[in-house]
Amino acid sequence: MIAALLNQKGGVGKTTLALHLAGAWAVQGKRVLVVDADPQGSALDWSEQRGREGLHLLFPVVGLARDMLHRELPAIARGYDQVVLDGPPRVAGIARSAMLAADLVIIPAQPSPFDGWASAEMLRMLDEARIYRPELRAVMLLNRCAARTVIARETAAALEDHDPPMLASRIGQRVAFADAARSGRLAGEVNGGQIAEREIVALAAEIDRLTP
């Protein structure tokens, strides 16, 4: 299964989510590959830092920031149970190619009206992709949610009947994610990361229920 984390807006946490989802599936014993399709290469940087720290390689990360990745990815993905694609912001050609390659598109957004407006461009691109891939599934995910904030509840309520649908899982704004990113680790590998780890495990389980 190829899951693509996509949003044309930067700063919504795509790379963090991609790496942590990959980690959750790898811990379950699945063969997982992360594809870094962002020219900035943050997932590759994380993987290199993990190597420098002498940590166990949970999954490989490969760079494929090209707008024809949908033609190359099937061969690269062969032999893996889960492929997680970390897409770029503001590079429409690569995002479109990622949609053509994916089985599931996950659109992360922060609970903010500004993120809602930015996601509108992604939805237009999704409609275009479904002309060629009518079976393409997509979901939205509220990420970086501050605990018990009114805006998070209001955003979730406003998107309850949205298409694509909103996942039930919510990922919090947690220091553990930032600490993990700097050190080539996952949240469960840093002090105080247990709540963040549980949120990711719940998210991975919800995605598993969506896909055959």
PDB file of C-alpha atoms in Angstrom:
ATOM      1  CA  MET A   1       0.000   0.000   0.000  1.00  0.00           C
ATOM      2  CA  ILE A   2       1.332   3.425  -0.983  1.00  0.00           C
ATOM      3  CA  ALA A   3       0.237   6.244   1.315  1.00  0.00           C
ATOM      4  CA  ALA A   4       1.162   9.783   0.228  1.00  0.00           C
ATOM      5  CA  LEU A   5       1.322  12.667   2.712  1.00  0.00           C
ATOM      6  CA  LEU A   6       0.468  15.713   0.610  1.00  0.00           C
ATOM      7  CA  ASN A   7      -0.414  19.363   1.080  1.00  0.00           C
ATOM      8  CA  GLN A   8       0.641  22.337  -1.000  1.00  0.00           C
ATOM      9  CA  LYS A   9       1.049  24.314   2.214  1.00  0.00           C
ATOM     10  CA  GLY A  10       4.376  23.951   4.007  1.00  0.00           C
ATOM     11  CA  GLY A  11       4.772  23.497   7.732  1.00  0.00           C
ATOM     12  CA  VAL A  12       1.853  21.124   8.293  1.00  0.00           C
ATOM     13  CA  GLY A  13       4.059  18.255   9.492  1.00  0.00           C
ATOM     14  CA  LYS A  14       4.125  15.936   6.484  1.00  0.00           C
ATOM     15  CA  THR A  15       7.664  14.680   7.056  1.00  0.00           C
ATOM     16  CA  THR A  16       7.150  14.056  10.772  1.00  0.00           C
ATOM     17  CA  LEU A  17       3.964  12.116  10.050  1.00  0.00           C
ATOM     18  CA  ALA A  18       5.539  10.124   7.214  1.00  0.00           C
ATOM     19  CA  LEU A  19       8.510   9.026   9.324  1.00  0.00           C
ATOM     20  CA  HIS A  20       6.426   8.193  12.381  1.00  0.00           C
ATOM     21  CA  LEU A  21       3.839   6.226  10.409  1.00  0.00           C
ATOM     22  CA  ALA A  22       6.669   4.293   8.780  1.00  0.00           C
ATOM     23  CA  GLY A  23       8.139   3.620  12.214  1.00  0.00           C
ATOM     24  CA  ALA A  24       4.821   2.403  13.616  1.00  0.00           C
ATOM     25  CA  TRP A  25       4.401  -0.053  10.747  1.00  0.00           C
ATOM     26  CA  ALA A  26       8.042  -1.181  10.885  1.00  0.00           C
ATOM     27  CA  VAL A  27       7.717  -2.000  14.604  1.00  0.00           C
ATOM     28  CA  GLN A  28       4.795  -4.269  13.655  1.00  0.00           C
ATOM     29  CA  GLY A  29       7.199  -6.248  11.487  1.00  0.00           C
ATOM     30  CA  LYS A  30       6.081  -4.846   8.145  1.00  0.00           C
ATOM     31  CA  ARG A  31       8.554  -4.124   5.367  1.00  0.00           C
ATOM     32  CA  VAL A  32       8.382  -0.348   5.017  1.00  0.00           C
ATOM     33  CA  LEU A  33       9.931   2.149   2.615  1.00  0.00           C
ATOM     34  CA  VAL A  34       9.844   5.947   2.920  1.00  0.00           C
ATOM     35  CA  VAL A  35      10.073   7.900  -0.337  1.00  0.00           C
ATOM     36  CA  ASP A  36      11.257  11.489   0.119  1.00  0.00           C
ATOM     37  CA  ALA A  37       9.645  13.364  -2.778  1.00  0.00           C
ATOM     38  CA  ASP A  38      10.444  16.806  -1.341  1.00  0.00           C
ATOM     39  CA  PRO A  39      13.430  18.561  -2.968  1.00  0.00           C
ATOM     40  CA  GLN A  40      14.319  19.874   0.500  1.00  0.00           C
ATOM     41  CA  GLY A  41      15.117  16.282   1.516  1.00  0.00           C
ATOM     42  CA  SER A  42      14.142  16.470   5.192  1.00  0.00           C
ATOM     43  CA  ALA A  43      13.329  12.755   5.474  1.00  0.00           C
ATOM     44  CA  LEU A  44      16.704  11.887   3.954  1.00  0.00           C
ATOM     45  CA  ASP A  45      18.414  14.256   6.406  1.00  0.00           C
ATOM     46  CA  TRP A  46      16.607  12.530   9.290  1.00  0.00           C
ATOM     47  CA  SER A  47      17.729   9.114   8.065  1.00  0.00           C
ATOM     48  CA  GLU A  48      21.342  10.273   7.750  1.00  0.00           C
ATOM     49  CA  GLN A  49      21.240  11.733  11.251  1.00  0.00           C
ATOM     50  CA  ARG A  50      19.891   8.436  12.578  1.00  0.00           C
ATOM     51  CA  GLY A  51      22.887   6.692  11.024  1.00  0.00           C
ATOM     52  CA  ARG A  52      25.299   9.182  12.590  1.00  0.00           C
ATOM     53  CA  GLU A  53      23.687   8.527  15.970  1.00  0.00           C
ATOM     54  CA  GLY A  54      24.362   4.801  15.537  1.00  0.00           C
ATOM     55  CA  LEU A  55      20.674   3.906  15.784  1.00  0.00           C
ATOM     56  CA  HIS A  56      19.054   0.830  14.284  1.00  0.00           C
ATOM     57  CA  LEU A  57      17.708   1.383  10.747  1.00  0.00           C
ATOM     58  CA  LEU A  58      13.975   0.738  11.046  1.00  0.00           C
ATOM     59  CA  PHE A  59      13.269   1.395   7.364  1.00  0.00           C
ATOM     60  CA  PRO A  60      15.114   2.747   4.311  1.00  0.00           C
ATOM     61  CA  VAL A  61      14.532   6.256   2.974  1.00  0.00           C
ATOM     62  CA  VAL A  62      15.070   6.982  -0.721  1.00  0.00           C
ATOM     63  CA  GLY A  63      14.900  10.298  -2.563  1.00  0.00           C
ATOM     64  CA  LEU A  64      12.585  10.579  -5.561  1.00  0.00           C
ATOM     65  CA  ALA A  65      11.729  14.249  -5.968  1.00  0.00           C
ATOM     66  CA  ARG A  66      10.702  14.028  -9.606  1.00  0.00           C
ATOM     67  CA  ASP A  67       7.438  14.735 -11.385  1.00  0.00           C
ATOM     68  CA  MET A  68       7.529  11.312 -13.046  1.00  0.00           C
ATOM     69  CA  LEU A  69       7.844   9.390  -9.806  1.00  0.00           C
ATOM     70  CA  HIS A  70       4.574   7.552 -10.503  1.00  0.00           C
ATOM     71  CA  ARG A  71       6.370   5.735 -13.332  1.00  0.00           C
ATOM     72  CA  GLU A  72       9.426   4.832 -11.246  1.00  0.00           C
ATOM     73  CA  LEU A  73       7.817   4.059  -7.893  1.00  0.00           C
ATOM     74  CA  PRO A  74       6.098   0.723  -8.718  1.00  0.00           C
ATOM     75  CA  ALA A  75       9.439  -0.980  -9.377  1.00  0.00           C
ATOM     76  CA  ILE A  76      11.083   0.627  -6.326  1.00  0.00           C
ATOM     77  CA  ALA A  77       8.142  -0.299  -4.083  1.00  0.00           C
ATOM     78  CA  ARG A  78       8.141  -3.957  -5.070  1.00  0.00           C
ATOM     79  CA  GLY A  79       8.803  -6.175  -2.070  1.00  0.00           C
ATOM     80  CA  TYR A  80       7.527  -3.720   0.557  1.00  0.00           C
ATOM     81  CA  ASP A  81       4.307  -4.018   2.541  1.00  0.00           C
ATOM     82  CA  GLN A  82       3.940  -0.270   3.114  1.00  0.00           C
ATOM     83  CA  VAL A  83       5.359   2.666   1.185  1.00  0.00           C
ATOM     84  CA  VAL A  84       5.056   6.112   2.748  1.00  0.00           C
ATOM     85  CA  LEU A  85       5.555   9.027   0.370  1.00  0.00           C
ATOM     86  CA  ASP A  86       6.557  12.384   1.853  1.00  0.00           C
ATOM     87  CA  GLY A  87       5.386  14.978  -0.678  1.00  0.00           C
ATOM     88  CA  PRO A  88       6.614  18.539  -1.197  1.00  0.00           C
ATOM     89  CA  PRO A  89       4.818  21.834  -0.640  1.00  0.00           C
ATOM     90  CA  ARG A  90       4.368  24.211  -3.561  1.00  0.00           C
ATOM     91  CA  VAL A  91       5.621  21.769  -6.224  1.00  0.00           C
ATOM     92  CA  ALA A  92       2.457  20.892  -8.079  1.00  0.00           C
ATOM     93  CA  GLY A  93       4.072  18.587 -10.650  1.00  0.00           C
ATOM     94  CA  ILE A  94       5.522  16.263  -8.011  1.00  0.00           C
ATOM     95  CA  ALA A  95       2.302  16.342  -5.969  1.00  0.00           C
ATOM     96  CA  ARG A  96       0.261  15.324  -9.022  1.00  0.00           C
ATOM     97  CA  SER A  97       2.684  12.507  -9.779  1.00  0.00           C
ATOM     98  CA  ALA A  98       2.470  11.344  -6.151  1.00  0.00           C
ATOM     99  CA  MET A  99      -1.319  11.202  -6.405  1.00  0.00           C
ATOM    100  CA  LEU A 100      -1.068   9.039  -9.507  1.00  0.00           C
ATOM    101  CA  ALA A 101       1.250   6.663  -7.619  1.00  0.00           C
ATOM    102  CA  ALA A 102      -0.705   6.472  -4.344  1.00  0.00           C
ATOM    103  CA  ASP A 103      -3.397   4.146  -3.075  1.00  0.00           C
ATOM    104  CA  LEU A 104      -4.275   6.609  -0.306  1.00  0.00           C
ATOM    105  CA  VAL A 105      -3.668  10.357  -0.064  1.00  0.00           C
ATOM    106  CA  ILE A 106      -3.444  11.783   3.458  1.00  0.00           C
ATOM    107  CA  ILE A 107      -3.809  15.579   3.627  1.00  0.00           C
ATOM    108  CA  PRO A 108      -2.504  16.907   6.951  1.00  0.00           C
ATOM    109  CA  ALA A 109      -3.784  20.285   8.087  1.00  0.00           C
ATOM    110  CA  GLN A 110      -3.464  22.312  11.238  1.00  0.00           C
ATOM    111  CA  PRO A 111      -6.687  23.466  12.936  1.00  0.00           C
ATOM    112  CA  SER A 112      -6.622  26.917  11.369  1.00  0.00           C
ATOM    113  CA  PRO A 113      -8.753  28.695   8.739  1.00  0.00           C
ATOM    114  CA  PHE A 114      -5.554  29.471   6.844  1.00  0.00           C
ATOM    115  CA  ASP A 115      -4.763  25.780   6.491  1.00  0.00           C
ATOM    116  CA  GLY A 116      -8.303  25.167   5.286  1.00  0.00           C
ATOM    117  CA  TRP A 117      -7.877  27.695   2.501  1.00  0.00           C
ATOM    118  CA  ALA A 118      -4.491  26.264   1.530  1.00  0.00           C
ATOM    119  CA  SER A 119      -5.920  22.742   1.423  1.00  0.00           C
ATOM    120  CA  ALA A 120      -8.455  23.881  -1.189  1.00  0.00           C
ATOM    121  CA  GLU A 121      -5.719  23.751  -3.827  1.00  0.00           C
ATOM    122  CA  MET A 122      -4.967  20.163  -2.840  1.00  0.00           C
ATOM    123  CA  LEU A 123      -8.628  19.266  -3.260  1.00  0.00           C
ATOM    124  CA  ARG A 124      -8.657  20.691  -6.781  1.00  0.00           C
ATOM    125  CA  MET A 125      -5.593  18.609  -7.613  1.00  0.00           C
ATOM    126  CA  LEU A 126      -7.275  15.558  -6.111  1.00  0.00           C
ATOM    127  CA  ASP A 127     -10.311  16.064  -8.348  1.00  0.00           C
ATOM    128  CA  GLU A 128      -7.986  16.225 -11.359  1.00  0.00           C
ATOM    129  CA  ALA A 129      -6.154  13.042 -10.311  1.00  0.00           C
ATOM    130  CA  ARG A 130      -9.446  11.173  -9.941  1.00  0.00           C
ATOM    131  CA  ILE A 131     -10.164  11.733 -13.618  1.00  0.00           C
ATOM    132  CA  TYR A 132      -7.358   9.220 -14.240  1.00  0.00           C
ATOM    133  CA  ARG A 133      -7.600   7.338 -10.921  1.00  0.00           C
ATOM    134  CA  PRO A 134     -11.289   7.316  -9.920  1.00  0.00           C
ATOM    135  CA  GLU A 135     -10.544   4.710  -7.233  1.00  0.00           C
ATOM    136  CA  LEU A 136      -8.027   6.982  -5.468  1.00  0.00           C
ATOM    137  CA  ARG A 137      -8.896   7.316  -1.771  1.00  0.00           C
ATOM    138  CA  ALA A 138      -8.139  10.430   0.259  1.00  0.00           C
ATOM    139  CA  VAL A 139      -8.542  11.552   3.862  1.00  0.00           C
ATOM    140  CA  MET A 140      -7.735  14.651   5.882  1.00  0.00           C
ATOM    141  CA  LEU A 141      -5.881  14.639   9.196  1.00  0.00           C
ATOM    142  CA  LEU A 142      -5.785  17.294  11.882  1.00  0.00           C
ATOM    143  CA  ASN A 143      -2.154  17.638  12.943  1.00  0.00           C
ATOM    144  CA  ARG A 144      -0.333  19.795  15.496  1.00  0.00           C
ATOM    145  CA  CYS A 145      -3.464  20.242  17.571  1.00  0.00           C
ATOM    146  CA  ALA A 146      -3.070  22.084  20.847  1.00  0.00           C
ATOM    147  CA  ALA A 147      -4.833  20.210  23.635  1.00  0.00           C
ATOM    148  CA  ARG A 148      -8.514  21.022  24.214  1.00  0.00           C
ATOM    149  CA  THR A 149      -8.572  24.111  22.016  1.00  0.00           C
ATOM    150  CA  VAL A 150     -11.854  25.505  20.721  1.00  0.00           C
ATOM    151  CA  ILE A 151     -10.486  25.971  17.192  1.00  0.00           C
ATOM    152  CA  ALA A 152      -9.533  22.285  16.909  1.00  0.00           C
ATOM    153  CA  ARG A 153     -13.051  21.240  17.927  1.00  0.00           C
ATOM    154  CA  GLU A 154     -14.628  23.775  15.586  1.00  0.00           C
ATOM    155  CA  THR A 155     -12.414  22.692  12.677  1.00  0.00           C
ATOM    156  CA  ALA A 156     -13.230  19.027  13.238  1.00  0.00           C
ATOM    157  CA  ALA A 157     -16.954  19.782  13.453  1.00  0.00           C
ATOM    158  CA  ALA A 158     -16.884  21.912  10.283  1.00  0.00           C
ATOM    159  CA  LEU A 159     -15.169  19.107   8.355  1.00  0.00           C
ATOM    160  CA  GLU A 160     -17.301  16.274   9.744  1.00  0.00           C
ATOM    161  CA  ASP A 161     -19.161  15.776   6.455  1.00  0.00           C
ATOM    162  CA  HIS A 162     -16.271  16.928   4.303  1.00  0.00           C
ATOM    163  CA  ASP A 163     -15.000  15.149   1.204  1.00  0.00           C
ATOM    164  CA  PRO A 164     -12.332  13.876   1.660  1.00  0.00           C
ATOM    165  CA  PRO A 165     -13.436  12.761   5.133  1.00  0.00           C
ATOM    166  CA  MET A 166     -11.583  13.718   8.277  1.00  0.00           C
ATOM    167  CA  LEU A 167      -9.823  10.935  10.162  1.00  0.00           C
ATOM    168  CA  ALA A 168     -10.911  10.404  13.747  1.00  0.00           C
ATOM    169  CA  SER A 169      -7.282  10.401  14.885  1.00  0.00           C
ATOM    170  CA  ARG A 170      -5.745  13.676  16.025  1.00  0.00           C
ATOM    171  CA  ILE A 171      -2.020  14.355  16.390  1.00  0.00           C
ATOM    172  CA  GLY A 172      -0.984  16.848  19.052  1.00  0.00           C
ATOM    173  CA  GLN A 173       1.537  19.665  18.998  1.00  0.00           C
ATOM    174  CA  ARG A 174       4.202  17.912  21.055  1.00  0.00           C
ATOM    175  CA  VAL A 175       7.813  18.733  21.920  1.00  0.00           C
ATOM    176  CA  ALA A 176       8.720  15.052  21.473  1.00  0.00           C
ATOM    177  CA  PHE A 177       8.208  15.313  17.709  1.00  0.00           C
ATOM    178  CA  ALA A 178      10.652  18.226  17.450  1.00  0.00           C
ATOM    179  CA  ASP A 179      13.209  16.478  19.670  1.00  0.00           C
ATOM    180  CA  ALA A 180      12.921  13.344  17.558  1.00  0.00           C
ATOM    181  CA  ALA A 181      13.369  15.228  14.281  1.00  0.00           C
ATOM    182  CA  ARG A 182      16.627  16.810  15.450  1.00  0.00           C
ATOM    183  CA  SER A 183      18.176  13.563  16.602  1.00  0.00           C
ATOM    184  CA  GLY A 184      17.155  11.075  13.927  1.00  0.00           C
ATOM    185  CA  ARG A 185      14.769   9.413  16.329  1.00  0.00           C
ATOM    186  CA  LEU A 186      11.055   8.748  16.613  1.00  0.00           C
ATOM    187  CA  ALA A 187       8.920  10.180  19.401  1.00  0.00           C
ATOM    188  CA  GLY A 188       8.858   6.886  21.276  1.00  0.00           C
ATOM    189  CA  GLU A 189      12.665   6.966  21.426  1.00  0.00           C
ATOM    190  CA  VAL A 190      12.937  10.310  23.244  1.00  0.00           C
ATOM    191  CA  ASN A 191      12.091  11.258  26.815  1.00  0.00           C
ATOM    192  CA  GLY A 192       8.444  12.166  27.275  1.00  0.00           C
ATOM    193  CA  GLY A 193       7.389  10.831  23.886  1.00  0.00           C
ATOM    194  CA  GLN A 194       4.930   8.180  25.027  1.00  0.00           C
ATOM    195  CA  ILE A 195       1.751  10.170  24.351  1.00  0.00           C
ATOM    196  CA  ALA A 196       2.985  11.170  20.892  1.00  0.00           C
ATOM    197  CA  GLU A 197       3.858   7.551  20.169  1.00  0.00           C
ATOM    198  CA  ARG A 198       0.372   6.384  21.195  1.00  0.00           C
ATOM    199  CA  GLU A 199      -1.234   8.962  18.898  1.00  0.00           C
ATOM    200  CA  ILE A 200       0.823   7.713  15.944  1.00  0.00           C
ATOM    201  CA  VAL A 201       0.037   4.061  16.710  1.00  0.00           C
ATOM    202  CA  ALA A 202      -3.679   4.915  16.773  1.00  0.00           C
ATOM    203  CA  LEU A 203      -3.340   6.783  13.471  1.00  0.00           C
ATOM    204  CA  ALA A 204      -1.546   3.860  11.817  1.00  0.00           C
ATOM    205  CA  ALA A 205      -4.266   1.485  13.039  1.00  0.00           C
ATOM    206  CA  GLU A 206      -7.002   3.741  11.643  1.00  0.00           C
ATOM    207  CA  ILE A 207      -5.273   3.883   8.262  1.00  0.00           C
ATOM    208  CA  ASP A 208      -4.902   0.078   8.298  1.00  0.00           C
ATOM    209  CA  ARG A 209      -8.675  -0.223   8.756  1.00  0.00           C
ATOM    210  CA  LEU A 210      -9.230   1.982   5.703  1.00  0.00           C
ATOM    211  CA  THR A 211      -7.070  -0.067   3.355  1.00  0.00           C
ATOM    212  CA  PRO A 212      -7.355  -3.724   2.361  1.00  0.00           C
TER     213      PRO A 212
END
